[in-house]
mmCIF file of C-alpha atoms in Angstrom:
data_model
loop_
_atom_site.group_PDB
_atom_site.id
_atom_site.type_symbol
_atom_site.label_atom_id
_atom_site.label_comp_id
_atom_site.label_asym_id
_atom_site.label_seq_id
_atom_site.Cartn_x
_atom_site.Cartn_y
_atom_site.Cartn_z
ATOM 1 C CA UNK A 1 99.719 78.644 108.068
ATOM 2 C CA UNK A 2 102.485 81.254 108.209
ATOM 3 C CA UNK A 3 101.866 82.353 104.617
ATOM 4 C CA UNK A 4 98.223 83.272 105.196
ATOM 5 C CA UNK A 5 96.650 86.265 106.910
ATOM 6 C CA UNK A 6 92.935 85.569 107.245
ATOM 7 C CA UNK A 7 90.776 88.541 108.087
ATOM 8 C CA UNK A 8 88.600 87.653 111.054
ATOM 9 C CA UNK A 9 86.569 90.818 111.661
ATOM 10 C CA UNK A 10 83.385 89.327 110.180
ATOM 11 C CA UNK A 11 84.702 85.812 109.624
ATOM 12 C CA UNK A 12 85.460 84.360 106.229
ATOM 13 C CA UNK A 13 82.182 82.466 106.098
ATOM 14 C CA UNK A 14 80.216 85.615 106.809
ATOM 15 C CA UNK A 15 82.037 87.591 104.137
ATOM 16 C CA UNK A 16 81.512 84.907 101.517
ATOM 17 C CA UNK A 17 77.858 84.425 102.406
ATOM 18 C CA UNK A 18 77.178 88.138 102.117
ATOM 19 C CA UNK A 19 79.054 88.402 98.825
ATOM 20 C CA UNK A 20 77.108 85.492 97.356
ATOM 21 C CA UNK A 21 73.923 87.540 97.513
ATOM 22 C CA UNK A 22 75.360 89.779 94.825
ATOM 23 C CA UNK A 23 77.467 87.193 93.031
ATOM 24 C CA UNK A 24 79.222 88.211 89.851
ATOM 25 C CA UNK A 25 77.937 86.524 86.701
ATOM 26 C CA UNK A 26 80.506 86.048 83.945
ATOM 27 C CA UNK A 27 78.816 86.421 80.557
ATOM 28 C CA UNK A 28 79.991 84.966 77.249
ATOM 29 C CA UNK A 29 81.440 88.294 76.150
ATOM 30 C CA UNK A 30 83.249 89.023 79.432
ATOM 31 C CA UNK A 31 87.032 88.843 79.823
ATOM 32 C CA UNK A 32 87.422 87.619 83.415
ATOM 33 C CA UNK A 33 91.156 86.909 83.415
ATOM 34 C CA UNK A 34 94.421 87.268 81.520
ATOM 35 C CA UNK A 35 94.092 86.110 77.892
ATOM 36 C CA UNK A 36 90.334 85.648 78.218
ATOM 37 C CA UNK A 37 87.931 83.006 79.531
ATOM 38 C CA UNK A 38 90.063 80.012 78.473
ATOM 39 C CA UNK A 39 93.492 81.692 78.670
ATOM 40 C CA UNK A 40 93.972 81.104 74.946
ATOM 41 C CA UNK A 41 93.291 84.705 73.841
ATOM 42 C CA UNK A 42 90.061 83.575 72.160
ATOM 43 C CA UNK A 43 86.719 85.313 72.545
ATOM 44 C CA UNK A 44 83.203 84.110 71.728
ATOM 45 C CA UNK A 45 82.073 87.668 71.084
ATOM 46 C CA UNK A 46 80.382 88.529 67.784
ATOM 47 C CA UNK A 47 79.152 91.634 65.999
ATOM 48 C CA UNK A 48 82.354 93.687 66.047
ATOM 49 C CA UNK A 49 83.694 96.010 63.375
ATOM 50 C CA UNK A 50 85.841 94.333 60.725
ATOM 51 C CA UNK A 51 87.114 97.698 59.508
ATOM 52 C CA UNK A 52 87.641 100.972 61.363
ATOM 53 C CA UNK A 53 86.757 104.443 60.119
ATOM 54 C CA UNK A 54 89.538 106.980 59.593
ATOM 55 C CA UNK A 55 90.778 107.993 63.026
ATOM 56 C CA UNK A 56 89.639 104.752 64.597
ATOM 57 C CA UNK A 57 86.494 103.706 66.478
ATOM 58 C CA UNK A 58 84.727 106.217 68.765
ATOM 59 C CA UNK A 59 86.033 106.540 72.300
ATOM 60 C CA UNK A 60 83.371 105.795 74.902
ATOM 61 C CA UNK A 61 85.295 107.123 77.894
ATOM 62 C CA UNK A 62 88.747 107.785 79.370
ATOM 63 C CA UNK A 63 89.625 106.957 82.985
ATOM 64 C CA UNK A 64 92.669 108.890 84.183
ATOM 65 C CA UNK A 65 93.490 107.532 87.647
ATOM 66 C CA UNK A 66 94.775 103.963 87.246
ATOM 67 C CA UNK A 67 98.080 104.953 88.800
ATOM 68 C CA UNK A 68 101.379 103.495 87.630
ATOM 69 C CA UNK A 69 101.832 99.974 86.343
ATOM 70 C CA UNK A 70 101.319 97.569 83.459
ATOM 71 C CA UNK A 71 98.447 95.464 84.799
ATOM 72 C CA UNK A 72 95.695 94.603 82.325
ATOM 73 C CA UNK A 73 91.928 94.734 82.867
ATOM 74 C CA UNK A 74 89.614 91.875 83.809
ATOM 75 C CA UNK A 75 85.950 92.435 82.963
ATOM 76 C CA UNK A 76 82.848 90.729 84.325
ATOM 77 C CA UNK A 77 79.221 91.697 84.882
ATOM 78 C CA UNK A 78 79.635 95.369 84.042
ATOM 79 C CA UNK A 79 82.733 95.877 86.174
ATOM 80 C CA UNK A 80 86.351 96.299 85.135
ATOM 81 C CA UNK A 81 89.083 95.417 87.633
ATOM 82 C CA UNK A 82 92.626 96.698 87.210
ATOM 83 C CA UNK A 83 95.732 96.990 89.399
ATOM 84 C CA UNK A 84 97.706 100.203 89.694
ATOM 85 C CA UNK A 85 100.122 101.986 91.979
ATOM 86 C CA UNK A 86 98.587 104.927 93.827
ATOM 87 C CA UNK A 87 100.546 106.988 96.352
ATOM 88 C CA UNK A 88 103.058 104.186 96.870
ATOM 89 C CA UNK A 89 100.474 101.417 97.324
ATOM 90 C CA UNK A 90 99.487 98.591 94.988
ATOM 91 C CA UNK A 91 95.766 99.200 94.538
ATOM 92 C CA UNK A 92 92.934 97.179 93.014
ATOM 93 C CA UNK A 93 90.446 99.476 91.272
ATOM 94 C CA UNK A 94 86.884 98.617 90.213
ATOM 95 C CA UNK A 95 85.370 100.691 87.388
ATOM 96 C CA UNK A 96 81.855 100.739 85.949
ATOM 97 C CA UNK A 97 82.238 99.725 82.291
ATOM 98 C CA UNK A 98 79.173 101.707 81.251
ATOM 99 C CA UNK A 99 80.222 105.068 82.673
ATOM 100 C CA UNK A 100 83.972 104.761 83.196
ATOM 101 C CA UNK A 101 83.519 105.859 86.815
ATOM 102 C CA UNK A 102 85.357 104.342 89.755
ATOM 103 C CA UNK A 103 83.204 102.155 92.003
ATOM 104 C CA UNK A 104 85.736 101.318 94.696
ATOM 105 C CA UNK A 105 89.465 100.834 95.289
ATOM 106 C CA UNK A 106 91.471 98.740 97.737
ATOM 107 C CA UNK A 107 95.112 99.097 98.815
ATOM 108 C CA UNK A 108 96.816 95.707 98.881
ATOM 109 C CA UNK A 109 100.418 96.370 99.830
ATOM 110 C CA UNK A 110 103.513 98.346 98.959
ATOM 111 C CA UNK A 111 104.001 99.419 95.352
ATOM 112 C CA UNK A 112 106.780 97.661 93.434
ATOM 113 C CA UNK A 113 109.609 99.956 92.319
ATOM 114 C CA UNK A 114 111.561 99.338 89.112
ATOM 115 C CA UNK A 115 113.588 101.402 86.626
ATOM 116 C CA UNK A 116 111.323 100.270 83.751
ATOM 117 C CA UNK A 117 108.193 101.382 85.602
ATOM 118 C CA UNK A 118 106.701 101.029 89.070
ATOM 119 C CA UNK A 119 103.498 99.356 90.110
ATOM 120 C CA UNK A 120 101.670 96.064 89.453
ATOM 121 C CA UNK A 121 102.195 94.007 86.314
ATOM 122 C CA UNK A 122 99.435 91.384 86.314
ATOM 123 C CA UNK A 123 95.758 91.046 85.410
ATOM 124 C CA UNK A 124 93.192 90.237 88.125
ATOM 125 C CA UNK A 125 91.103 87.069 87.871
ATOM 126 C CA UNK A 126 87.354 87.253 88.512
ATOM 127 C CA UNK A 127 85.729 84.099 89.909
ATOM 128 C CA UNK A 128 82.097 84.455 90.928
ATOM 129 C CA UNK A 129 81.854 86.980 93.739
ATOM 130 C CA UNK A 130 85.616 87.232 94.279
ATOM 131 C CA UNK A 131 88.573 88.841 92.546
ATOM 132 C CA UNK A 132 92.100 87.419 92.850
ATOM 133 C CA UNK A 133 95.153 89.536 92.116
ATOM 134 C CA UNK A 134 98.927 89.516 92.501
ATOM 135 C CA UNK A 135 101.020 92.636 93.073
ATOM 136 C CA UNK A 136 104.520 93.243 91.755
ATOM 137 C CA UNK A 137 105.963 92.589 95.199
ATOM 138 C CA UNK A 138 104.196 89.231 95.450
ATOM 139 C CA UNK A 139 101.141 90.002 97.569
ATOM 140 C CA UNK A 140 98.326 87.660 96.491
ATOM 141 C CA UNK A 141 94.870 88.812 97.546
ATOM 142 C CA UNK A 142 91.309 87.551 97.383
ATOM 143 C CA UNK A 143 88.777 90.375 97.620
ATOM 144 C CA UNK A 144 84.997 90.619 97.425
ATOM 145 C CA UNK A 145 83.894 91.868 94.007
ATOM 146 C CA UNK A 146 81.008 93.784 95.558
ATOM 147 C CA UNK A 147 83.018 96.244 97.642
ATOM 148 C CA UNK A 148 86.722 95.313 97.576
ATOM 149 C CA UNK A 149 86.829 94.013 101.135
ATOM 150 C CA UNK A 150 89.784 91.668 101.600
ATOM 151 C CA UNK A 151 88.886 88.024 102.308
ATOM 152 C CA UNK A 152 92.448 86.742 102.611
ATOM 153 C CA UNK A 153 96.014 87.551 101.574
ATOM 154 C CA UNK A 154 99.183 85.530 101.057
ATOM 155 C CA UNK A 155 102.793 86.412 100.302
ATOM 156 C CA UNK A 156 104.986 84.870 97.609
ATOM 157 C CA UNK A 157 108.021 85.450 99.834
ATOM 158 C CA UNK A 158 106.398 83.607 102.732
ATOM 159 C CA UNK A 159 105.779 80.795 100.255
ATOM 160 C CA UNK A 160 109.547 80.646 99.672
ATOM 161 C CA UNK A 161 109.795 82.825 96.576
ATOM 162 C CA UNK A 162 111.964 85.827 95.708
ATOM 163 C CA UNK A 163 110.808 88.860 93.725
ATOM 164 C CA UNK A 164 111.979 88.498 90.112
ATOM 165 C CA UNK A 165 113.995 91.344 88.596
ATOM 166 C CA UNK A 166 110.929 92.911 86.955
ATOM 167 C CA UNK A 167 108.504 92.006 89.733
ATOM 168 C CA UNK A 168 105.910 89.291 90.030
ATOM 169 C CA UNK A 169 103.986 89.535 86.760
ATOM 170 C CA UNK A 170 101.911 86.371 86.322
ATOM 171 C CA UNK A 171 98.136 86.484 86.543
ATOM 172 C CA UNK A 172 96.714 83.999 89.082
ATOM 173 C CA UNK A 173 94.708 81.059 87.773
ATOM 174 C CA UNK A 174 91.491 79.970 89.495
ATOM 175 C CA UNK A 175 90.525 76.387 88.715
ATOM 176 C CA UNK A 176 87.826 74.542 90.642
ATOM 177 C CA UNK A 177 88.427 75.167 94.316
ATOM 178 C CA UNK A 178 92.019 76.351 93.988
ATOM 179 C CA UNK A 179 93.934 79.436 93.001
ATOM 180 C CA UNK A 180 97.360 78.784 91.469
ATOM 181 C CA UNK A 181 100.435 80.978 91.395
ATOM 182 C CA UNK A 182 104.192 80.708 90.880
ATOM 183 C CA UNK A 183 106.163 81.941 93.898
ATOM 184 C CA UNK A 184 109.219 79.991 92.707
ATOM 185 C CA UNK A 185 111.974 78.695 94.960
ATOM 186 C CA UNK A 186 113.044 75.665 96.972
ATOM 187 C CA UNK A 187 109.623 74.927 98.462
ATOM 188 C CA UNK A 188 108.185 74.437 94.969
ATOM 189 C CA UNK A 189 107.897 76.669 91.934
ATOM 190 C CA UNK A 190 104.084 76.469 91.816
ATOM 191 C CA UNK A 191 101.613 76.692 94.693
ATOM 192 C CA UNK A 192 97.935 75.726 94.821
ATOM 193 C CA UNK A 193 95.896 77.507 97.494
ATOM 194 C CA UNK A 194 92.325 76.983 98.617
ATOM 195 C CA UNK A 195 90.458 79.789 96.870
ATOM 196 C CA UNK A 196 88.109 80.397 99.816
ATOM 197 C CA UNK A 197 90.657 80.498 102.643
ATOM 198 C CA UNK A 198 94.128 80.856 101.091
ATOM 199 C CA UNK A 199 95.377 77.713 102.819
ATOM 200 C CA UNK A 200 98.100 75.902 100.856
ATOM 201 C CA UNK A 201 96.847 72.678 99.265
ATOM 202 C CA UNK A 202 100.056 71.623 97.536
ATOM 203 C CA UNK A 203 103.464 72.708 96.266
ATOM 204 C CA UNK A 204 105.308 71.432 93.184
ATOM 205 C CA UNK A 205 108.190 70.062 95.238
ATOM 206 C CA UNK A 206 109.602 68.219 92.191
ATOM 207 C CA UNK A 207 110.112 71.578 90.461
ATOM 208 C CA UNK A 208 111.947 74.349 92.308
ATOM 209 C CA UNK A 209 112.927 76.801 89.562
ATOM 210 C CA UNK A 210 112.679 80.523 90.392
ATOM 211 C CA UNK A 211 109.660 82.475 89.221
ATOM 212 C CA UNK A 212 109.782 84.377 85.964
ATOM 213 C CA UNK A 213 106.810 86.039 84.292
ATOM 214 C CA UNK A 214 104.612 83.523 82.423
ATOM 215 C CA UNK A 215 101.131 82.521 83.615
ATOM 216 C CA UNK A 216 99.879 78.992 84.279
ATOM 217 C CA UNK A 217 97.552 77.283 81.772
ATOM 218 C CA UNK A 218 95.080 74.474 82.603
ATOM 219 C CA UNK A 219 95.236 71.615 80.109
ATOM 220 C CA UNK A 220 94.409 67.996 79.390
ATOM 221 C CA UNK A 221 97.311 66.266 77.632
ATOM 222 C CA UNK A 222 97.085 62.616 76.562
ATOM 223 C CA UNK A 223 93.932 62.330 78.673
ATOM 224 C CA UNK A 224 95.529 63.666 81.862
ATOM 225 C CA UNK A 225 94.256 66.931 83.429
ATOM 226 C CA UNK A 226 97.191 69.119 84.451
ATOM 227 C CA UNK A 227 98.722 72.568 84.666
ATOM 228 C CA UNK A 228 101.323 73.797 82.181
ATOM 229 C CA UNK A 229 103.850 76.468 83.114
ATOM 230 C CA UNK A 230 106.896 77.940 81.394
ATOM 231 C CA UNK A 231 109.768 78.577 83.800
ATOM 232 C CA UNK A 232 113.194 80.077 83.047
ATOM 233 C CA UNK A 233 114.819 76.657 82.596
ATOM 234 C CA UNK A 234 111.988 74.277 81.755
ATOM 235 C CA UNK A 235 108.489 73.792 80.364
ATOM 236 C CA UNK A 236 106.498 71.576 82.747
ATOM 237 C CA UNK A 237 103.211 69.741 83.234
ATOM 238 C CA UNK A 238 102.030 69.339 86.842
ATOM 239 C CA UNK A 239 99.338 67.012 88.199
ATOM 240 C CA UNK A 240 96.177 68.821 89.252
ATOM 241 C CA UNK A 241 95.737 66.740 92.392
ATOM 242 C CA UNK A 242 99.098 67.305 94.064
ATOM 243 C CA UNK A 243 101.456 69.254 91.779
ATOM 244 C CA UNK A 244 103.605 66.223 90.995
ATOM 245 C CA UNK A 245 105.784 66.572 87.912
ATOM 246 C CA UNK A 246 104.185 64.726 84.982
ATOM 247 C CA UNK A 247 106.674 65.780 82.298
ATOM 248 C CA UNK A 248 109.230 68.429 81.485
ATOM 249 C CA UNK A 249 111.214 69.796 78.571
ATOM 250 C CA UNK A 250 114.342 71.889 78.915
ATOM 251 C CA UNK A 251 113.948 75.580 78.097
ATOM 252 C CA UNK A 252 117.017 77.797 77.508
ATOM 253 C CA UNK A 253 115.463 80.936 78.979
ATOM 254 C CA UNK A 254 117.470 84.144 79.013
ATOM 255 C CA UNK A 255 116.932 87.328 81.046
ATOM 256 C CA UNK A 256 113.106 87.185 81.124
ATOM 257 C CA UNK A 257 110.726 84.370 80.145
ATOM 258 C CA UNK A 258 107.305 85.976 79.719
ATOM 259 C CA UNK A 259 104.829 84.565 77.149
ATOM 260 C CA UNK A 260 102.105 82.172 78.279
ATOM 261 C CA UNK A 261 102.407 78.711 76.643
ATOM 262 C CA UNK A 262 99.846 77.522 74.082
ATOM 263 C CA UNK A 263 98.195 74.095 74.398
ATOM 264 C CA UNK A 264 96.749 72.441 71.282
ATOM 265 C CA UNK A 265 95.529 68.880 71.781
ATOM 266 C CA UNK A 266 98.533 66.924 73.100
ATOM 267 C CA UNK A 267 100.957 69.589 71.885
ATOM 268 C CA UNK A 268 102.470 72.479 73.827
ATOM 269 C CA UNK A 269 104.057 75.513 72.180
ATOM 270 C CA UNK A 270 106.407 77.866 73.994
ATOM 271 C CA UNK A 271 108.341 80.976 73.020
ATOM 272 C CA UNK A 272 110.417 83.679 74.672
ATOM 273 C CA UNK A 273 112.647 86.550 73.687
ATOM 274 C CA UNK A 274 116.301 87.570 74.052
ATOM 275 C CA UNK A 275 117.217 85.334 71.128
ATOM 276 C CA UNK A 276 115.701 82.125 72.538
ATOM 277 C CA UNK A 277 112.989 81.319 69.967
ATOM 278 C CA UNK A 278 110.102 78.853 69.944
ATOM 279 C CA UNK A 279 109.517 75.152 70.534
ATOM 280 C CA UNK A 280 106.722 72.622 70.010
ATOM 281 C CA UNK A 281 106.535 69.376 71.992
ATOM 282 C CA UNK A 282 104.079 66.475 72.028
ATOM 283 C CA UNK A 283 103.253 64.769 75.329
ATOM 284 C CA UNK A 284 102.153 61.113 75.506
ATOM 285 C CA UNK A 285 100.115 59.228 78.125
ATOM 286 C CA UNK A 286 103.226 58.017 79.925
ATOM 287 C CA UNK A 287 104.679 61.489 80.314
ATOM 288 C CA UNK A 288 107.058 61.087 77.406
ATOM 289 C CA UNK A 289 107.944 64.286 75.572
ATOM 290 C CA UNK A 290 108.863 64.486 71.900
ATOM 291 C CA UNK A 291 110.251 67.737 70.563
ATOM 292 C CA UNK A 292 108.752 68.532 67.155
ATOM 293 C CA UNK A 293 111.045 71.505 66.540
ATOM 294 C CA UNK A 294 112.996 74.287 68.192
ATOM 295 C CA UNK A 295 113.833 77.330 66.096
ATOM 296 C CA UNK A 296 114.074 81.110 66.127
ATOM 297 C CA UNK A 297 111.143 81.952 63.854
ATOM 298 C CA UNK A 298 109.186 83.357 66.809
ATOM 299 C CA UNK A 299 111.135 85.088 69.570
ATOM 300 C CA UNK A 300 108.294 86.749 71.448
ATOM 301 C CA UNK A 301 109.418 89.098 74.194
ATOM 302 C CA UNK A 302 106.293 89.951 76.190
ATOM 303 C CA UNK A 303 103.577 90.996 73.740
ATOM 304 C CA UNK A 304 101.969 87.544 73.654
ATOM 305 C CA UNK A 305 101.154 85.032 70.906
ATOM 306 C CA UNK A 306 97.930 83.402 69.741
ATOM 307 C CA UNK A 307 97.078 80.219 67.842
ATOM 308 C CA UNK A 308 94.458 80.661 65.113
ATOM 309 C CA UNK A 309 93.681 78.164 62.368
ATOM 310 C CA UNK A 310 96.886 76.202 62.852
ATOM 311 C CA UNK A 311 99.093 79.317 62.805
ATOM 312 C CA UNK A 312 100.782 81.288 65.583
ATOM 313 C CA UNK A 313 100.679 85.095 65.364
ATOM 314 C CA UNK A 314 102.795 87.540 67.329
ATOM 315 C CA UNK A 315 105.826 89.813 67.253
ATOM 316 C CA UNK A 316 109.273 88.235 66.956
ATOM 317 C CA UNK A 317 112.257 90.225 68.226
ATOM 318 C CA UNK A 318 114.379 91.708 65.409
ATOM 319 C CA UNK A 319 112.088 90.032 62.851
ATOM 320 C CA UNK A 320 108.741 91.832 63.004
ATOM 321 C CA UNK A 321 105.160 90.610 63.142
ATOM 322 C CA UNK A 322 105.123 86.935 62.209
ATOM 323 C CA UNK A 323 102.737 84.193 61.132
ATOM 324 C CA UNK A 324 104.259 80.809 62.010
ATOM 325 C CA UNK A 325 102.903 77.370 61.070
ATOM 326 C CA UNK A 326 102.290 75.596 64.373
ATOM 327 C CA UNK A 327 103.064 72.016 63.305
ATOM 328 C CA UNK A 328 106.132 72.623 61.118
ATOM 329 C CA UNK A 329 107.476 75.736 62.847
ATOM 330 C CA UNK A 330 108.043 77.385 59.469
ATOM 331 C CA UNK A 331 107.586 81.106 58.969
ATOM 332 C CA UNK A 332 104.620 81.782 56.669
ATOM 333 C CA UNK A 333 105.077 85.570 56.509
ATOM 334 C CA UNK A 334 106.482 88.525 58.370
ATOM 335 C CA UNK A 335 105.746 92.266 58.388
ATOM 336 C CA UNK A 336 108.511 94.574 59.578
ATOM 337 C CA UNK A 337 107.452 98.095 58.576
ATOM 338 C CA UNK A 338 103.725 98.419 59.310
ATOM 339 C CA UNK A 339 104.038 98.465 63.101
ATOM 340 C CA UNK A 340 106.792 98.364 65.668
ATOM 341 C CA UNK A 341 107.062 95.751 68.418
ATOM 342 C CA UNK A 342 103.991 95.457 70.587
ATOM 343 C CA UNK A 343 101.245 93.376 72.146
ATOM 344 C CA UNK A 344 98.076 91.845 70.773
ATOM 345 C CA UNK A 345 94.514 90.893 71.635
ATOM 346 C CA UNK A 346 91.869 88.983 69.701
ATOM 347 C CA UNK A 347 88.091 88.981 69.272
ATOM 348 C CA UNK A 348 85.539 88.111 66.581
ATOM 349 C CA UNK A 349 88.067 87.077 63.971
ATOM 350 C CA UNK A 350 90.321 90.125 64.273
ATOM 351 C CA UNK A 351 93.665 90.928 65.887
ATOM 352 C CA UNK A 352 94.057 94.144 67.868
ATOM 353 C CA UNK A 353 97.703 95.215 67.884
ATOM 354 C CA UNK A 354 99.248 97.919 70.077
ATOM 355 C CA UNK A 355 102.644 99.440 69.254
ATOM 356 C CA UNK A 356 104.717 99.888 72.403
ATOM 357 C CA UNK A 357 106.598 103.028 71.346
ATOM 358 C CA UNK A 358 104.072 105.080 69.374
ATOM 359 C CA UNK A 359 100.774 103.971 70.863
ATOM 360 C CA UNK A 360 99.555 103.055 67.374
ATOM 361 C CA UNK A 361 96.557 100.697 67.510
ATOM 362 C CA UNK A 362 96.047 98.515 64.428
ATOM 363 C CA UNK A 363 93.206 96.203 63.403
ATOM 364 C CA UNK A 364 94.477 93.210 61.414
ATOM 365 C CA UNK A 365 92.728 90.210 59.876
ATOM 366 C CA UNK A 366 94.739 87.111 60.856
ATOM 367 C CA UNK A 367 95.391 85.026 57.767
ATOM 368 C CA UNK A 368 98.338 83.012 56.414
ATOM 369 C CA UNK A 369 97.950 85.041 53.213
ATOM 370 C CA UNK A 370 99.819 87.987 54.724
ATOM 371 C CA UNK A 371 99.389 91.213 56.699
ATOM 372 C CA UNK A 372 95.853 92.522 56.104
ATOM 373 C CA UNK A 373 95.316 95.816 57.895
ATOM 374 C CA UNK A 374 91.763 97.068 58.433
ATOM 375 C CA UNK A 375 92.287 100.306 60.342
ATOM 376 C CA UNK A 376 94.489 102.201 62.776
ATOM 377 C CA UNK A 377 94.670 105.146 65.141
ATOM 378 C CA UNK A 378 97.065 106.509 67.763
ATOM 379 C CA UNK A 379 96.343 106.749 71.477
ATOM 380 C CA UNK A 380 95.675 110.343 72.476
ATOM 381 C CA UNK A 381 96.356 111.615 75.057
ATOM 382 C CA UNK A 382 99.284 109.540 76.296
ATOM 383 C CA UNK A 383 100.580 109.316 79.843
ATOM 384 C CA UNK A 384 102.997 111.828 81.316
ATOM 385 C CA UNK A 385 104.147 109.548 84.151
ATOM 386 C CA UNK A 386 105.795 106.705 82.218
ATOM 387 C CA UNK A 387 109.457 106.147 83.154
ATOM 388 C CA UNK A 388 112.082 106.763 80.474
ATOM 389 C CA UNK A 389 112.820 103.038 80.081
ATOM 390 C CA UNK A 390 109.145 102.114 79.971
ATOM 391 C CA UNK A 391 106.733 101.720 77.068
ATOM 392 C CA UNK A 392 103.074 100.848 76.438
ATOM 393 C CA UNK A 393 103.127 97.188 77.440
ATOM 394 C CA UNK A 394 99.607 96.379 78.643
ATOM 395 C CA UNK A 395 97.832 93.975 76.265
ATOM 396 C CA UNK A 396 94.646 95.068 74.462
ATOM 397 C CA UNK A 397 91.375 93.559 75.721
ATOM 398 C CA UNK A 398 88.011 93.365 73.949
ATOM 399 C CA UNK A 399 84.849 92.643 75.951
ATOM 400 C CA UNK A 400 81.206 93.621 75.639
ATOM 401 C CA UNK A 401 81.778 95.395 72.347
ATOM 402 C CA UNK A 402 84.477 97.617 73.844
ATOM 403 C CA UNK A 403 88.228 97.802 73.268
ATOM 404 C CA UNK A 404 90.217 98.551 76.432
ATOM 405 C CA UNK A 405 93.778 99.895 76.318
ATOM 406 C CA UNK A 406 96.050 101.169 79.070
ATOM 407 C CA UNK A 407 98.985 103.548 79.210
ATOM 408 C CA UNK A 408 99.927 103.752 82.902
ATOM 409 C CA UNK A 409 97.339 106.022 84.612
ATOM 410 C CA UNK A 410 95.200 106.258 81.465
ATOM 411 C CA UNK A 411 92.595 103.605 80.676
ATOM 412 C CA UNK A 412 90.875 104.040 77.312
ATOM 413 C CA UNK A 413 87.554 102.504 76.272
ATOM 414 C CA UNK A 414 86.542 102.434 72.583
ATOM 415 C CA UNK A 415 83.279 101.229 71.094
ATOM 416 C CA UNK A 416 84.131 98.598 68.446
ATOM 417 C CA UNK A 417 80.618 97.237 67.889
ATOM 418 C CA UNK A 418 79.350 97.003 64.339
ATOM 419 C CA UNK A 419 76.010 98.875 64.148
ATOM 420 C CA UNK A 420 75.060 96.793 61.118
ATOM 421 C CA UNK A 421 75.354 93.610 63.171
ATOM 422 C CA UNK A 422 73.065 94.817 65.971
ATOM 423 C CA UNK A 423 69.960 92.750 66.642
ATOM 424 C CA UNK A 424 66.772 94.628 65.630
#
C-alpha cells in the first residue's frame, strides 16, 4: 500500500526469523512501553526504597548523548530504547541498562522542529524481538531489537494525517498482531497496522477527528474488547476487529489534549489542561454512555495521572498536586507549595514526581490522607541544549530497581533498590 515502505534487502520473513533467535523477553519488572506493561502506570516491581537518603538515591550512570527531544524510555531484557534528535535526524537509541553504554542507534527520518523543543516526543514500544516507535514528524517504524535494522516504516501523513502543532506525541500500542496509532484526519483518526508487515488492517472511518497527543488504551468495557482514545473533541471506544465506533462522549478539548485516559471496570476517566478539567463516564453493553461527572478538580496538562485505590493522583493546572476521588470527582486534597507542576511515575507503592522547572525529583507515598513526602533531590547536571520555552517534560520510569529520568540529551539512571529487601 502507498503508506508502507517494506525493506526487501533480506526480505521481511528473513529479518524476522533471524531476530527470533535472539528474541527479547519482557520480565515482570520491565517497562516495555509508555505508562508500563498495562498502560495504567502500574508496576509489579517490589523491593524498592520507601524513603530516600539526603541527596537522593545513588546514581548508577549518566548517558549524555540522547540528543534533543522529550521521548521517554522503554526497557526490556537489559536494554533501554529511547528516541532523540541527533544531527537533524530522529534517532532510536539502544542502551545497555547495566553499563549505560550505547549498543546501537538508527536514524528514522527528519527531526521535528518546534519552538518548545525539537526532536521526538513519544516512548518506543517493545514487543518480542521488535521495537515500534513514532517520530515527531509522524514516521512510524518497526525495527529489530537486536541491531536496529528497519523491518518496515509507515507515514502518518500518507495515512491521511497532519502533524499536530507540537508534533506527533503518542506512543504506539501493540496488541495481538496489530500496532495502533492515531494519524488523525478524514481517512480515520485511528489506524491498525499489521505489526509484522505494516499493512493497514483497518481505519476508524466513523471517527475522523485530527490527532492530538494522547495514547490509545486497550480495554474491555461491558464485556466488549475495544480501544479507548481521547481526541480533541471526543472520548471514543473503537471495536478491536474493525475500528467501528462503539461509543463516544463529547470532549471540550482546548489547545492540546495530552493525558492518556484511565479505564476502571466499565468506567473511563479523562482529563486535559487549558481549563478543561476531568470527566468520568460509564459505558453499558449497548454502547450507551452515562456521564458520572464533569468538573475542574483535575486539569492535567501533560504530566499524566494515575488511579490508585479509588483515587486519581496528578498535577492540576493552577491548583497544584491533587488527589481526586474517582467515583465522586471530589477533591480529597491538594498540595501547592511542595513542588511545581510536573510529571509522575509509579512503582512499588510510591509516586516518583519530577518538577518541570527545577528538576526536583520527589518521592511521595500516595494516600488520601494528604501529601506524604519521603525524599527529594535535584537533577545535576542539567541540559544546556533545552530551548527557552521548553522544560523537563519526560515522565519518570522505574524498572529493574532503577529510576530513569531524562532532560533532553541527558539520561539519568538511579539505583532505588532497598538493600534490606534483597533476597539472601
